[in-house]
Short mmCIF file of C-alpha atoms and ligand atoms in Angstrom, two decimals:
data_model
loop_
_atom_site.label_atom_id
_atom_site.label_comp_id
_atom_site.label_asym_id
_atom_site.label_seq_id
_atom_site.Cartn_x
_atom_site.Cartn_y
_atom_site.Cartn_z
CA UNK L 4 234.82 -5.27 42.47
CA UNK L 5 234.22 -1.32 42.31
CA UNK L 6 232.22 -0.81 38.97
CA UNK L 7 233.55 2.58 37.32
CA UNK L 8 231.28 5.15 35.94
CA UNK L 9 232.36 3.85 32.48
CA UNK L 10 231.45 0.39 33.41
CA UNK L 11 228.19 1.40 34.94
CA UNK L 12 227.21 2.88 31.56
CA UNK L 13 227.74 -0.43 30.13
CA UNK L 14 226.07 -2.22 32.72
CA UNK L 15 223.08 -0.28 32.49
CA UNK L 16 222.91 -1.10 28.81
CA UNK L 17 223.00 -4.76 29.67
CA UNK L 18 220.20 -3.98 32.24
CA UNK L 19 218.15 -2.35 29.58
CA UNK L 20 218.43 -5.46 27.49
CA UNK L 21 217.06 -7.83 30.07
CA UNK L 22 213.84 -9.54 29.82
CA UNK L 23 211.96 -9.25 33.17
CA UNK L 24 208.95 -11.44 32.14
CA UNK L 25 210.19 -14.39 33.83
CA UNK L 26 210.53 -12.71 37.18
CA UNK L 27 206.64 -11.75 37.13
CA UNK L 28 205.73 -14.68 39.59
CA UNK L 29 202.38 -15.27 40.58
CA UNK L 30 202.49 -15.98 44.32
CA UNK L 31 200.89 -18.85 46.00
CA UNK L 32 198.21 -17.92 48.56
CA UNK L 33 200.61 -19.03 51.32
CA UNK L 34 203.12 -16.45 50.76
CA UNK L 35 200.70 -13.57 50.35
CA UNK L 36 201.10 -11.36 53.34
CA UNK L 37 202.89 -13.77 55.49
CA UNK L 38 205.80 -12.23 57.87
CA UNK L 39 209.15 -13.89 58.14
CA UNK L 40 211.89 -12.42 60.49
CA UNK L 41 215.57 -13.61 60.14
CA UNK L 42 217.23 -12.54 63.59
CA UNK L 43 220.42 -12.65 65.29
CA UNK L 44 223.17 -13.45 62.59
CA UNK L 45 225.73 -11.69 60.73
CA UNK L 46 224.35 -9.98 57.44
CA UNK L 47 226.21 -9.59 53.91
CA UNK L 48 223.87 -7.69 51.81
CA UNK L 49 225.41 -8.49 48.52
CA UNK L 50 227.36 -5.21 48.47
CA UNK L 51 231.29 -5.07 49.08
CA UNK L 52 230.78 -3.33 52.34
CA UNK L 53 231.32 -4.42 55.95
CA UNK L 54 228.87 -7.11 57.38
CA UNK L 55 225.92 -5.76 59.88
CA UNK L 56 226.62 -7.83 63.23
CA UNK L 57 223.54 -9.36 65.19
CA UNK L 58 221.32 -8.21 62.35
CA UNK L 59 217.64 -8.70 61.51
CA UNK L 60 215.79 -8.98 58.17
CA UNK L 61 212.23 -8.73 57.94
CA UNK L 62 210.08 -10.13 55.13
CA UNK L 63 206.33 -9.43 54.02
CA UNK L 64 205.04 -11.48 51.40
CA UNK L 65 207.45 -11.75 48.60
CA UNK L 66 209.51 -8.59 49.60
CA UNK L 67 212.05 -7.57 52.08
CA UNK L 68 210.60 -4.65 54.23
CA UNK L 69 213.11 -3.99 56.85
CA UNK L 70 217.13 -4.55 57.17
CA UNK L 71 219.72 -3.49 59.95
CA UNK L 72 221.05 -4.23 63.30
CA UNK L 73 218.25 -6.43 65.32
CA UNK L 74 218.55 -3.97 68.18
CA UNK L 75 217.04 -1.43 66.09
CA UNK L 76 214.47 -3.59 63.72
CA UNK L 77 210.94 -3.81 65.00
CA UNK L 78 210.07 -7.43 64.79
CA UNK L 79 206.28 -7.76 63.84
CA UNK L 80 204.45 -9.86 66.68
CA UNK L 81 202.68 -12.13 64.04
CA UNK L 82 206.30 -12.83 62.40
CA UNK L 83 207.59 -16.42 62.08
CA UNK L 84 211.08 -16.08 63.35
CA UNK L 85 214.24 -17.70 62.01
CA UNK L 86 217.02 -17.78 64.62
CA UNK L 87 220.11 -16.86 62.55
CA UNK L 88 222.59 -16.42 65.60
CA UNK L 89 226.01 -17.89 64.82
CA UNK L 90 225.11 -18.03 61.09
CA UNK L 91 225.23 -15.59 58.29
CA UNK L 92 222.48 -14.31 56.33
CA UNK L 93 223.25 -13.39 52.58
CA UNK L 94 221.19 -12.90 49.27
CA UNK L 95 220.53 -16.14 47.55
CA UNK L 96 223.30 -16.87 45.04
CA UNK L 97 222.78 -16.03 41.28
CA UNK L 98 224.25 -18.66 38.99
CA UNK L 99 225.05 -17.19 35.57
CA UNK L 100 225.76 -20.44 33.74
CA UNK L 101 223.50 -23.44 34.74
CA UNK L 102 222.39 -26.58 32.72
CA UNK L 103 219.16 -28.12 33.98
CA UNK L 104 218.96 -30.96 31.55
CA UNK L 105 222.32 -32.72 32.82
CA UNK L 106 223.32 -33.26 36.49
CA UNK L 107 226.55 -34.65 36.87
CA UNK L 108 226.32 -37.94 34.83
CA UNK L 109 229.67 -38.92 33.80
CA UNK L 110 228.96 -39.42 30.08
CA UNK L 111 227.15 -37.45 27.92
CA UNK L 112 226.71 -39.98 24.80
CA UNK L 113 225.11 -42.20 27.52
CA UNK L 114 222.99 -39.38 29.28
CA UNK L 115 220.98 -37.79 26.37
CA UNK L 116 219.20 -40.95 24.94
CA UNK L 117 218.04 -41.69 28.65
CA UNK L 118 217.16 -37.84 29.21
CA UNK L 119 214.71 -37.76 26.04
CA UNK L 120 211.36 -38.63 27.65
CA UNK L 121 212.39 -37.91 30.99
CA UNK L 122 213.10 -34.30 30.81
CA UNK L 123 210.62 -32.88 33.27
CA UNK L 124 212.08 -35.07 35.99
CA UNK L 125 215.30 -34.13 35.37
CA UNK L 126 214.70 -30.65 35.18
CA UNK L 127 212.60 -30.85 38.58
CA UNK L 128 215.83 -32.64 39.95
CA UNK L 129 218.18 -30.19 38.91
CA UNK L 130 216.21 -27.58 39.91
CA UNK L 131 215.60 -28.56 43.56
CA UNK L 132 219.18 -29.49 43.84
CA UNK L 133 220.39 -25.83 42.92
CA UNK L 134 217.66 -24.30 45.22
CA UNK L 135 218.74 -26.36 48.09
CA UNK L 136 222.54 -25.20 47.44
CA UNK L 137 221.61 -21.73 48.00
CA UNK L 138 221.18 -20.86 44.10
CA UNK L 139 217.72 -18.66 44.16
CA UNK L 140 218.03 -17.41 40.39
CA UNK L 141 219.96 -18.58 37.23
CA UNK L 142 220.14 -18.60 33.46
CA UNK L 143 219.92 -21.96 31.67
CA UNK L 144 222.28 -21.87 28.47
CA UNK L 145 221.22 -24.91 26.42
CA UNK L 146 217.89 -27.18 26.99
CA UNK L 147 215.24 -28.43 24.45
CA UNK L 148 212.16 -26.09 24.18
CA UNK L 149 210.12 -27.72 26.93
CA UNK L 150 212.37 -25.91 29.49
CA UNK L 151 210.50 -22.68 28.92
CA UNK L 152 207.40 -24.33 30.20
CA UNK L 153 209.57 -25.65 33.10
CA UNK L 154 210.86 -21.96 33.41
CA UNK L 155 207.17 -20.77 33.73
CA UNK L 156 206.02 -23.58 36.48
CA UNK L 157 209.29 -22.59 38.56
CA UNK L 158 208.63 -18.95 38.10
CA UNK L 159 205.02 -19.17 39.35
CA UNK L 160 206.17 -21.13 42.28
CA UNK L 161 204.49 -24.35 41.24
CA UNK L 162 207.67 -26.29 41.46
CA UNK L 163 210.77 -25.59 43.61
CA UNK L 164 213.66 -24.13 41.98
CA UNK L 165 215.62 -20.92 41.24
CA UNK L 166 214.04 -18.05 39.27
CA UNK L 167 214.89 -19.14 35.79
CA UNK L 168 215.86 -17.43 32.48
CA UNK L 169 216.48 -19.82 29.72
CA UNK L 170 218.16 -20.03 26.28
CA UNK L 171 216.55 -22.97 25.08
CA UNK L 172 218.73 -24.47 22.20
CA UNK L 173 222.02 -22.89 21.02
CA UNK L 174 222.62 -20.87 17.79
CA UNK L 175 225.57 -22.98 16.53
CA UNK L 176 227.55 -24.14 13.44
CA UNK L 177 228.29 -27.61 15.24
CA UNK L 178 226.62 -30.07 17.54
CA UNK L 179 227.46 -33.40 19.07
CA UNK L 180 225.75 -36.24 17.54
CA UNK L 181 224.50 -37.46 20.76
CA UNK L 182 222.61 -34.52 21.62
CA UNK L 183 218.88 -34.43 21.35
CA UNK L 184 217.54 -33.41 17.74
CA UNK L 185 216.50 -30.11 18.84
CA UNK L 186 219.72 -29.08 19.86
CA UNK L 187 221.30 -30.13 16.77
CA UNK L 188 219.88 -27.51 14.34
CA UNK L 189 222.82 -25.66 12.65
CA UNK L 190 223.27 -22.55 10.74
CA UNK L 191 225.47 -22.31 7.66
CA UNK L 192 225.19 -18.70 7.21
CA UNK L 193 224.78 -15.39 9.05
CA UNK L 194 221.22 -15.09 7.46
CA UNK L 195 220.30 -18.70 8.84
CA UNK L 196 221.61 -17.53 12.37
CA UNK L 197 219.38 -14.57 12.27
CA UNK L 198 216.47 -16.64 11.42
CA UNK L 199 217.23 -19.16 14.05
CA UNK L 200 217.45 -16.31 16.61
CA UNK L 201 214.02 -15.10 15.39
CA UNK L 202 212.36 -18.43 15.80
CA UNK L 203 213.82 -18.72 19.49
CA UNK L 204 212.84 -15.16 20.44
CA UNK L 205 209.23 -15.72 18.98
CA UNK L 206 209.12 -18.87 21.36
CA UNK L 207 209.80 -16.97 24.31
CA UNK L 208 213.52 -17.49 25.02
CA UNK L 209 215.10 -15.33 27.68
CA UNK L 210 218.45 -14.98 26.26
CA UNK L 211 220.31 -16.43 23.05
CA UNK L 212 223.22 -18.61 23.69
CA UNK L 213 225.93 -19.11 20.92
CA UNK L 214 228.11 -21.98 20.68
CA UNK L 215 231.41 -22.60 18.98
CA UNK L 216 232.02 -21.72 15.56
CA UNK L 217 229.82 -18.50 15.78
CA UNK L 218 231.55 -15.90 13.23
CA UNK L 219 231.79 -12.19 13.85
CA UNK L 220 229.16 -11.89 10.96
CA UNK L 221 226.64 -14.56 12.35
CA UNK L 222 227.12 -12.55 15.60
CA UNK L 223 226.17 -9.15 13.80
CA UNK L 224 223.23 -11.13 12.33
CA UNK L 225 222.02 -12.34 15.73
CA UNK L 226 222.49 -9.07 17.16
CA UNK L 227 220.40 -7.55 14.51
CA UNK L 228 217.43 -9.63 15.48
CA UNK L 229 218.10 -10.06 19.30
CA UNK L 230 219.19 -6.31 20.00
CA UNK L 231 215.99 -4.65 18.86
CA UNK L 232 214.06 -7.52 20.76
CA UNK L 233 215.85 -6.53 23.95
CA UNK L 234 217.19 -10.21 24.20
CA UNK L 235 220.96 -10.45 25.52
CA UNK L 236 223.61 -12.43 23.79
CA UNK L 237 225.45 -15.22 25.87
CA UNK L 238 228.44 -16.34 23.93
CA UNK L 239 230.50 -19.47 24.37
CA UNK L 240 233.96 -18.35 23.55
CA UNK L 241 237.70 -19.35 24.21
CA UNK L 242 240.32 -17.97 21.54
CA UNK L 243 241.50 -14.36 21.52
CA UNK L 244 240.35 -13.92 18.16
CA UNK L 245 236.86 -15.55 18.78
CA UNK L 246 236.33 -13.11 21.62
CA UNK L 247 237.27 -10.10 19.65
CA UNK L 248 234.87 -10.95 16.87
CA UNK L 249 232.30 -11.88 19.55
CA UNK L 250 232.87 -8.46 21.17
CA UNK L 251 232.57 -6.53 17.69
CA UNK L 252 229.57 -8.31 16.81
CA UNK L 253 227.83 -7.22 19.75
CA UNK L 254 227.90 -10.28 22.05
CA UNK L 255 226.67 -8.97 25.64
CA UNK L 256 227.94 -11.50 28.13
CA UNK L 257 231.29 -13.49 27.63
CA UNK L 258 230.67 -17.11 28.67
CA UNK L 259 233.65 -19.71 29.79
CA UNK L 260 236.43 -16.96 28.50
CA UNK L 261 239.75 -18.15 29.36
CA UNK L 262 238.38 -21.37 31.04
CA UNK L 263 238.85 -23.84 28.15
CA UNK L 264 240.55 -24.88 25.35
CA UNK L 265 244.19 -24.59 24.28
CA UNK L 266 244.38 -20.79 24.41
CA UNK L 267 247.63 -18.98 25.34
CA UNK L 268 247.18 -15.95 27.46
CA UNK L 269 244.97 -13.33 26.53
CA UNK L 270 246.76 -9.98 25.63
CA UNK L 271 246.64 -7.12 27.84
CA UNK L 272 244.94 -5.07 25.28
CA UNK L 273 242.00 -7.43 25.18
CA UNK L 274 241.85 -7.79 29.18
CA UNK L 275 241.93 -4.13 29.26
CA UNK L 276 239.24 -3.70 26.75
CA UNK L 277 236.86 -6.13 28.51
CA UNK L 278 237.47 -4.63 31.78
CA UNK L 279 237.01 -0.85 30.59
CA UNK L 280 234.00 -1.39 28.65
CA UNK L 281 232.42 -3.58 31.54
CA UNK L 282 231.52 -6.43 29.25
CA UNK L 283 230.61 -9.08 31.78
CA UNK L 284 232.72 -12.24 31.91
CA UNK L 285 231.27 -15.60 33.26
CA UNK L 286 234.53 -17.60 33.62
CA UNK L 287 233.07 -21.00 34.89
CA UNK L 288 236.56 -21.71 36.18
CA UNK L 289 235.91 -24.74 38.54
CA UNK L 290 233.87 -27.08 36.69
CA UNK L 291 236.72 -28.95 35.42
CA UNK L 292 239.62 -27.91 37.46
CA UNK L 293 238.21 -28.60 40.48
CA UNK L 294 236.04 -31.62 39.55
CA UNK L 295 238.99 -33.72 38.01
CA UNK L 296 241.90 -33.41 40.91
CA UNK L 297 239.19 -33.40 43.69
CA UNK L 298 237.77 -36.57 42.43
CA UNK L 299 241.15 -38.17 41.68
CA UNK L 300 242.38 -37.21 45.29
CA UNK L 301 238.77 -38.23 46.87
CA UNK L 302 236.47 -40.56 44.54
CA UNK L 303 234.56 -41.14 47.49
CA UNK L 304 232.91 -37.59 47.02
CA UNK L 305 230.92 -39.54 44.08
CA UNK L 306 228.98 -41.43 46.84
CA UNK L 307 228.47 -38.63 49.29
CA UNK L 308 224.77 -39.43 50.39
CA UNK L 309 223.61 -36.04 50.31
CA UNK L 310 224.11 -35.83 46.69
CA UNK L 311 223.24 -39.50 45.88
CA UNK L 312 220.03 -39.50 47.86
CA UNK L 313 218.91 -36.10 46.27
CA UNK L 314 218.46 -37.92 42.94
CA UNK L 315 215.03 -39.74 42.32
CA UNK L 316 215.63 -43.56 42.07
CA UNK L 317 215.98 -43.81 38.25
CA UNK L 318 218.39 -40.85 37.94
CA UNK L 319 220.32 -42.09 40.70
CA UNK L 320 220.76 -45.43 38.98
CA UNK L 321 221.83 -43.41 35.73
CA UNK L 322 224.15 -41.34 37.40
CA UNK L 323 226.03 -44.29 39.73
CA UNK L 324 226.37 -46.47 36.66
CA UNK L 325 228.06 -43.74 34.61
CA UNK L 326 231.13 -43.77 36.78
CA UNK L 327 231.08 -47.28 38.35
CA UNK L 328 231.22 -48.89 34.82
CA UNK L 329 234.29 -46.98 33.70
CA UNK L 330 236.97 -44.98 35.20
CA UNK L 331 236.12 -41.35 34.97
CA UNK L 332 239.56 -39.81 34.21
CA UNK L 333 239.12 -41.92 30.73
CA UNK L 334 236.03 -39.85 30.04
CA UNK L 335 236.88 -37.86 26.70
CA UNK L 336 235.25 -34.74 28.72
CA UNK L 337 238.42 -34.83 30.69
CA UNK L 338 240.95 -35.20 27.92
CA UNK L 339 242.09 -31.80 27.73
CA UNK L 340 241.72 -30.96 31.86
CA UNK L 341 245.40 -30.64 32.91
CA UNK L 342 245.92 -27.91 30.21
CA UNK L 343 242.66 -26.14 30.96
CA UNK L 344 243.60 -25.98 34.41
CA UNK L 345 246.86 -23.96 33.68
CA UNK L 346 244.64 -21.59 31.31
CA UNK L 347 241.74 -21.13 33.61
CA UNK L 348 243.82 -20.24 36.65
CA UNK L 349 246.28 -17.80 34.56
CA UNK L 350 243.08 -16.21 32.72
CA UNK L 351 241.01 -15.71 36.03
CA UNK L 352 244.16 -13.70 37.39
CA UNK L 353 244.16 -11.52 34.26
CA UNK L 354 240.36 -10.65 34.76
CA UNK L 355 240.42 -10.15 38.38
CA UNK L 356 243.69 -7.99 38.18
CA UNK L 357 242.09 -6.05 35.58
CA UNK L 358 239.12 -5.56 37.61
CA UNK L 359 236.96 -6.64 34.80
CA UNK L 360 232.86 -7.13 35.91
CA UNK L 361 232.86 -10.93 36.74
CA UNK L 362 229.79 -12.69 37.57
CA UNK L 363 229.62 -16.15 38.81
CA UNK L 364 228.84 -19.11 36.64
CA UNK L 365 229.31 -22.68 37.01
CA UNK L 366 228.32 -24.98 33.90
CA UNK L 367 226.58 -26.86 36.82
CA UNK L 368 225.46 -30.31 35.66
CA UNK L 369 228.41 -30.92 33.55
CA UNK L 370 230.18 -34.49 34.31
CA UNK L 371 230.56 -34.90 38.13
CA UNK L 372 229.88 -30.98 38.60
CA UNK L 373 226.76 -31.70 40.90
CA UNK L 374 224.30 -28.94 41.20
CA UNK L 375 224.29 -29.69 45.07
CA UNK L 376 227.90 -28.26 45.23
CA UNK L 377 228.61 -26.15 42.05
CA UNK L 378 228.07 -22.69 43.35
CA UNK L 379 230.13 -22.87 46.64
CA UNK L 380 232.90 -24.47 44.37
CA UNK L 381 233.07 -21.66 41.96
CA UNK L 382 233.06 -19.11 44.59
CA UNK L 383 235.56 -20.69 46.50
CA UNK L 384 237.68 -20.93 42.98
CA UNK L 385 237.32 -17.01 42.63
CA UNK L 386 238.75 -16.81 46.13
CA UNK L 387 241.77 -19.05 45.50
CA UNK L 388 242.33 -16.85 42.17
CA UNK L 389 242.41 -13.69 43.89
CA UNK L 390 239.32 -11.98 44.88
CA UNK L 391 238.77 -11.34 48.51
CA UNK L 392 235.74 -13.15 49.94
CA UNK L 393 233.46 -10.26 49.95
CA UNK L 394 234.32 -9.56 46.38
CA UNK L 395 233.52 -13.36 45.42
CA UNK L 396 230.29 -13.19 47.39
CA UNK L 397 229.19 -9.88 45.60
CA UNK L 398 230.13 -11.48 42.40
CA UNK L 399 227.95 -14.45 43.04
CA UNK L 400 225.12 -12.34 44.23
CA UNK L 401 224.70 -8.61 43.34
CA UNK L 402 226.62 -8.72 40.08
CA UNK L 403 225.68 -11.81 38.52
CA UNK L 404 221.89 -10.58 39.21
CA UNK L 405 222.76 -7.38 37.27
CA UNK L 406 224.64 -9.27 34.70
CA UNK L 407 221.34 -11.01 34.01
CA UNK L 408 219.41 -8.08 34.24
CA UNK L 409 217.76 -9.12 37.36
CA UNK L 410 217.10 -6.01 39.03
CA UNK L 411 214.79 -7.16 42.02
CA UNK L 412 217.32 -9.81 43.57
CA UNK L 413 220.97 -10.24 44.17
CA UNK L 414 220.92 -7.75 47.28
CA UNK L 415 219.18 -7.78 50.65
CA UNK L 416 217.55 -4.24 51.25
CA UNK L 417 214.05 -2.78 51.46
CA UNK L 418 211.90 -3.22 48.43
CA UNK L 419 213.88 -6.28 46.90
CA UNK L 420 212.30 -9.48 46.61
CA UNK L 421 213.10 -12.00 49.29
CA UNK L 422 215.48 -14.12 48.18
CA UNK L 423 217.83 -14.93 51.18
CA UNK L 424 220.12 -17.81 52.33
CA UNK L 425 221.46 -18.48 55.58
CA UNK L 426 225.00 -20.24 55.88
CA UNK L 427 226.58 -21.81 58.95
CA UNK L 428 229.49 -20.01 59.95
CA UNK L 429 231.28 -17.08 58.66
CA UNK L 430 232.26 -17.33 54.76
CA UNK L 431 234.53 -14.02 55.32
CA UNK L 432 236.76 -16.49 57.51
CA UNK L 433 236.28 -19.47 55.54
CA UNK L 434 234.34 -18.98 52.00
CA UNK L 435 233.65 -23.08 51.85
CA UNK L 436 230.97 -22.45 54.57
CA UNK L 437 228.94 -21.77 51.57
CA UNK L 438 228.47 -25.32 51.09
CA UNK L 439 226.69 -25.55 54.38
CA UNK L 440 223.30 -23.82 53.35
CA UNK L 441 220.74 -24.23 56.46
CA UNK L 442 218.08 -21.96 55.20
CA UNK L 443 216.64 -20.91 51.94
CA UNK L 444 213.76 -18.39 51.13
CA UNK L 445 212.94 -17.63 47.69
CA UNK L 446 210.11 -15.15 46.64
CA UNK L 447 209.23 -15.20 50.45
CA UNK L 448 208.72 -18.79 50.52
CA UNK L 449 210.79 -20.97 52.99
CA UNK L 450 212.13 -23.85 50.89
CA UNK L 451 214.50 -24.94 53.45
CA UNK L 452 214.87 -24.94 57.29
CA UNK L 453 217.58 -25.83 59.50
CA UNK L 454 219.27 -27.83 56.64
CA UNK L 455 215.92 -29.87 55.84
CA UNK L 456 214.08 -29.43 52.48
CA UNK L 457 210.25 -28.48 53.04
CA UNK L 458 209.14 -31.39 50.78
CA UNK L 459 210.86 -33.79 53.29
CA UNK L 460 209.45 -31.78 56.49
CA UNK L 461 205.90 -32.17 54.75
CA UNK L 462 206.43 -35.87 54.07
CA UNK L 463 207.50 -36.33 57.68
CA UNK L 464 204.50 -34.56 59.11
CA UNK L 465 201.91 -36.46 56.53
CA UNK L 466 203.65 -39.91 57.92
CA UNK L 467 203.33 -38.73 61.61
CA UNK L 468 199.72 -37.50 61.29
CA UNK L 469 198.83 -40.57 59.24
CA UNK L 470 200.20 -43.17 61.79
ZN1 ZN U 7 227.64 -24.73 29.55
#
């Protein structure tokens, strides 16, 4: 979608709020000075422009240095060439709503007791799965404080994963009993909400995530701390009055708006206000509305070896047992799904018709919403709801990066960080080919090549040379 001048001004405000510390990555020696050229395929650069056919992209170290038709681009003789003929090169996807502490397990009440004590193994698994699905940056919107140290390891390229921003625990008046202790700290007054915000910012979070029950007065108190610190507030909101209160209180990004709860259609006044002011909306439309009917239709998807085998043994057991010991549609998580399907579709069309700023976010990791497929499902849902394919791809790359304040990623152009994926086919013809990511480069480092994760290639090489 085109961003009007008025909305650009608001976007700039969001950018100014952004925290860039998490982007300052220390390059491993292997990536420094290395030259890679992707040559021959179609290029979508993240803008809503026509593709460049038979294109080439040259990377030096962790930066893109040249982009254009292959016939016009000089490929350095020392470059490692990746043949992309017949495929499409595009920016890595940016997910504006991820959860690395969960990864598709069917029942939160059974998952969290197991998660505690296994947090690093879970984070590492989630991050790898996201990266292999073509997600090269994202914001995590609720995890224990241990997620901050994990973020730093990923951003130093010590473990594979998307560039991460993290919120740490929620600022909230409610919480489920089964959550880890750290996520059940509640505020009862706006003053306590401000205190909690101060504690999180001092500890080093990149964004604040407010959860349900946050009042307009709470939001003002949170903003009084987060605003001057330059930390954006992501707000979990459904009902029209709650959305208005969040906006008046200074919320920076509306999360879930219109995708859940029992809300009637939003008023045109609210939708127009959000669109005209350029307040970013991350709707997370596909997580329940796709997962539920798709699993009813084809329960075999839960045993897809590509997904199951990407879990390490102890997690695989946990996940498989979560849907064999009980039928998934009886889980409380899905109780209101049919109503949510109606609401989500209606609200998505409202925002798309109004030309609101919509980033791509998936709520990935929620029950049966696997990191391995959440991103392409969400982009596909955006197309089903009325975006053109190129708009949806731009939402999932350029727009999401802007909304997260990640100025150096989200598009393919000289000077940008080298976060590029290759997909097998033409997503402008069939958006679902985003589910076939063959190559992933993040920060100039190749993490997936011809469909194979690098750590599996390394293992194969080690076992060959050792035998
Ligand atoms: Zn969420």
